[in-house]
């Protein structure tokens, strides 16, 4: 038996495991893939991710050798790119295979243990009176977790709390009635391009129905990621990038290394907690990758998840803890979802987009203030302040 079983060794699961292990909990991580593993991601780490890693006291270790990103060049529907400076100390980019392995190493070094296997199902049971009297738990219940190990054998594990940190379309959420399979959403395809010119600027191009981002990962490699309303074949991706970037960039499908594709990019859990099962990171809800905030939010939410689990282990009332956790999620992640929806809507409305573009060209500090709030350098509410929206659109 373990105190906490965490399904998924992405940033959400490992940052949580690290905190729980440091506080003396017995933590088991269940991960289906062998690390280092790739993950579909733009590999951009905003200020919020840096500050969360710093709060976990692992920023230097986790980000060793990361590439600095100091500005974002934004171009919408063929407009001339607007250069937005990121607030100091800027952002960084780092391969997810590297970042995620380092976070896992940190969690294991703190005392968490790892089981290789794929989550299948779980069920909760009450402890018998006798077990309740003699067991470690004053709170009465266990979760039995069934998984398939790396050799294909079915195994089980009991935990006092189960965490679904298994990413978007979480099996933990769906098999416990906390999320339903959704419909709609965009699709992403991308990978790494070598032989590029050195740059510390992320390029973002927005066009009809989709967007294309190039994030420098080193002096010679960029992460190239295209997001479209449907799954794209290589030839379609080439044409789409030519349209979205007005011919400034090519997709270069044949040159892509570590090619990845994923979709549809729409998923949200209906419940974040169900008694002794809680969801965190993308398993709780997927943010539009456009904002580049997924890792930041996954790391930040792990602090609230750790508090909620400590409360459950101490025998706190699950309903009260669930309500507090949901409020924390809305504050850390929900507001960013609202903001990314608004920015998307703004970009797609011709009149508003042209007005905002003219204003931002005149005074880039308006968009930089928004970027600071989205990226976690300033409170997220600052990006939605009436004063800023007035300066942008009036
Ligand atoms: C196209 C795209 C671009 C993105 N770009 C960025 C970006 O530039 N910057 C940014 O910050 N965010 C970005 N994101 C978002 C970011 O990738 C996620 O928000 C982040 O990975 C969430 O971390 P997580 O730990 O919740 O989930 P994941 O990183 O998805 O980790 C989940 C883990 O669970 C494991 N798992 C899944 N199912 C099971 C199972 N049944 N049993 C056992 N293990 C299981 C998986 O193998 C995986 O290791 C992007 C997302 C997409 C789709």
PDB file of C-alpha atoms and ligand atoms in Angstrom, residues 7-13 30-33 35 37 39-44 96 117-119 165-167 171 188 225 262 265 281-282 289 292-296 298, ligand 1:
ATOM      1  CA  UNK A   7      -0.762   8.195 -12.614  1.00  0.00           C
ATOM      2  CA  UNK A   8       1.524  10.070 -15.040  1.00  0.00           C
ATOM      3  CA  UNK A   9       5.110  11.325 -14.756  1.00  0.00           C
ATOM      4  CA  UNK A  10       4.645  14.569 -16.696  1.00  0.00           C
ATOM      5  CA  UNK A  11       5.327  17.920 -14.977  1.00  0.00           C
ATOM      6  CA  UNK A  12       1.987  17.776 -13.110  1.00  0.00           C
ATOM      7  CA  UNK A  13       2.629  14.331 -11.605  1.00  0.00           C
ATOM      8  CA  UNK A  30       2.728   4.966 -12.309  1.00  0.00           C
ATOM      9  CA  UNK A  31       3.986   5.834 -15.822  1.00  0.00           C
ATOM     10  CA  UNK A  32       3.301   3.904 -19.015  1.00  0.00           C
ATOM     11  CA  UNK A  33       6.224   5.252 -21.060  1.00  0.00           C
ATOM     12  CA  UNK A  35      11.769   7.984 -19.929  1.00  0.00           C
ATOM     13  CA  UNK A  37      10.182  10.225 -23.747  1.00  0.00           C
ATOM     14  CA  UNK A  39       5.844  14.842 -25.627  1.00  0.00           C
ATOM     15  CA  UNK A  40       3.925  16.902 -28.176  1.00  0.00           C
ATOM     16  CA  UNK A  41       4.755  20.412 -27.006  1.00  0.00           C
ATOM     17  CA  UNK A  42       6.082  23.761 -28.249  1.00  0.00           C
ATOM     18  CA  UNK A  43       8.720  23.382 -25.485  1.00  0.00           C
ATOM     19  CA  UNK A  44       8.392  27.047 -24.495  1.00  0.00           C
ATOM     20  CA  UNK A  96      10.412  18.065 -22.909  1.00  0.00           C
ATOM     21  CA  UNK A 117       2.780   0.424 -16.298  1.00  0.00           C
ATOM     22  CA  UNK A 118      -0.470   1.663 -17.752  1.00  0.00           C
ATOM     23  CA  UNK A 119      -3.448   2.578 -15.563  1.00  0.00           C
ATOM     24  CA  UNK A 165      -1.896  13.354 -13.735  1.00  0.00           C
ATOM     25  CA  UNK A 166      -2.100  11.378 -16.944  1.00  0.00           C
ATOM     26  CA  UNK A 167      -2.600  14.314 -19.283  1.00  0.00           C
ATOM     27  CA  UNK A 171      -7.946   7.547 -18.380  1.00  0.00           C
ATOM     28  CA  UNK A 188      -1.230  19.767 -34.001  1.00  0.00           C
ATOM     29  CA  UNK A 225       4.512  23.373 -34.498  1.00  0.00           C
ATOM     30  CA  UNK A 262      -1.917  14.977 -31.787  1.00  0.00           C
ATOM     31  CA  UNK A 265      -6.980  19.611 -28.670  1.00  0.00           C
ATOM     32  CA  UNK A 281      -2.369  19.198 -14.867  1.00  0.00           C
ATOM     33  CA  UNK A 282      -3.878  18.564 -18.299  1.00  0.00           C
ATOM     34  CA  UNK A 289      -1.421  25.514 -26.551  1.00  0.00           C
ATOM     35  CA  UNK A 292       2.278  28.343 -24.079  1.00  0.00           C
ATOM     36  CA  UNK A 293       1.117  28.063 -20.470  1.00  0.00           C
ATOM     37  CA  UNK A 294       0.429  24.341 -20.061  1.00  0.00           C
ATOM     38  CA  UNK A 295       3.603  23.463 -18.161  1.00  0.00           C
ATOM     39  CA  UNK A 296       3.403  26.609 -15.986  1.00  0.00           C
ATOM     40  CA  UNK A 298       0.620  22.100 -14.389  1.00  0.00           C
TER      41      UNK A 298
HETATM   42  C1  LIG B   1       0.655  21.098 -29.617  1.00  0.00           C
HETATM   43  C2  LIG B   1       0.941  21.477 -28.191  1.00  0.00           C
HETATM   44  C3  LIG B   1       1.884  22.453 -27.928  1.00  0.00           C
HETATM   45  C4  LIG B   1       2.142  22.822 -26.598  1.00  0.00           C
HETATM   46  N1  LIG B   1       3.083  23.771 -26.356  1.00  0.00           N
HETATM   47  C5  LIG B   1       3.339  24.138 -25.092  1.00  0.00           C
HETATM   48  C6  LIG B   1       4.386  25.079 -24.808  1.00  0.00           C
HETATM   49  O1  LIG B   1       5.089  25.545 -25.696  1.00  0.00           O
HETATM   50  N2  LIG B   1       4.584  25.428 -23.502  1.00  0.00           N
HETATM   51  C7  LIG B   1       3.819  24.907 -22.487  1.00  0.00           C
HETATM   52  O2  LIG B   1       4.043  25.282 -21.322  1.00  0.00           O
HETATM   53  N3  LIG B   1       2.864  23.995 -22.733  1.00  0.00           N
HETATM   54  C8  LIG B   1       2.610  23.586 -23.994  1.00  0.00           C
HETATM   55  N4  LIG B   1       1.667  22.630 -24.239  1.00  0.00           N
HETATM   56  C9  LIG B   1       0.932  22.053 -23.103  1.00  0.00           C
HETATM   57  C10 LIG B   1       1.795  21.083 -22.294  1.00  0.00           C
HETATM   58  O3  LIG B   1       2.397  20.136 -23.137  1.00  0.00           O
HETATM   59  C11 LIG B   1       0.931  20.386 -21.245  1.00  0.00           C
HETATM   60  O4  LIG B   1       0.117  21.336 -20.618  1.00  0.00           O
HETATM   61  C12 LIG B   1       1.781  19.667 -20.190  1.00  0.00           C
HETATM   62  O5  LIG B   1       2.498  18.628 -20.770  1.00  0.00           O
HETATM   63  C13 LIG B   1       0.865  19.125 -19.093  1.00  0.00           C
HETATM   64  O6  LIG B   1       1.600  18.302 -18.227  1.00  0.00           O
HETATM   65  P1  LIG B   1       0.911  17.042 -17.517  1.00  0.00           P
HETATM   66  O7  LIG B   1       1.919  16.497 -16.586  1.00  0.00           O
HETATM   67  O8  LIG B   1      -0.436  17.420 -17.027  1.00  0.00           O
HETATM   68  O9  LIG B   1       0.632  16.019 -18.692  1.00  0.00           O
HETATM   69  P2  LIG B   1       1.686  15.233 -19.705  1.00  0.00           P
HETATM   70  O10 LIG B   1       2.867  16.067 -19.854  1.00  0.00           O
HETATM   71  O11 LIG B   1       0.833  14.906 -20.851  1.00  0.00           O
HETATM   72  O12 LIG B   1       2.056  13.956 -18.866  1.00  0.00           O
HETATM   73  C14 LIG B   1       1.151  12.905 -18.684  1.00  0.00           C
HETATM   74  C15 LIG B   1       1.936  11.612 -18.456  1.00  0.00           C
HETATM   75  O13 LIG B   1       0.994  10.578 -18.148  1.00  0.00           O
HETATM   76  C16 LIG B   1       1.385   9.388 -18.813  1.00  0.00           C
HETATM   77  N5  LIG B   1       0.168   8.580 -18.991  1.00  0.00           N
HETATM   78  C17 LIG B   1      -0.879   8.841 -19.783  1.00  0.00           C
HETATM   79  N6  LIG B   1      -1.800   7.871 -19.676  1.00  0.00           N
HETATM   80  C18 LIG B   1      -1.314   6.968 -18.800  1.00  0.00           C
HETATM   81  C19 LIG B   1      -1.801   5.723 -18.282  1.00  0.00           C
HETATM   82  N7  LIG B   1      -3.001   5.223 -18.651  1.00  0.00           N
HETATM   83  N8  LIG B   1      -1.032   5.053 -17.378  1.00  0.00           N
HETATM   84  C20 LIG B   1       0.183   5.549 -16.991  1.00  0.00           C
HETATM   85  N9  LIG B   1       0.702   6.705 -17.469  1.00  0.00           N
HETATM   86  C21 LIG B   1      -0.039   7.405 -18.351  1.00  0.00           C
HETATM   87  C22 LIG B   1       1.960   9.891 -20.135  1.00  0.00           C
HETATM   88  O14 LIG B   1       2.830   8.921 -20.707  1.00  0.00           O
HETATM   89  C23 LIG B   1       2.704  11.155 -19.685  1.00  0.00           C
HETATM   90  O15 LIG B   1       4.057  10.892 -19.354  1.00  0.00           O
HETATM   91  C24 LIG B   1       1.413  22.202 -25.542  1.00  0.00           C
HETATM   92  C25 LIG B   1       0.477  21.217 -25.806  1.00  0.00           C
HETATM   93  C26 LIG B   1       0.244  20.839 -27.118  1.00  0.00           C
HETATM   94  C27 LIG B   1      -0.770  19.753 -27.387  1.00  0.00           C
END
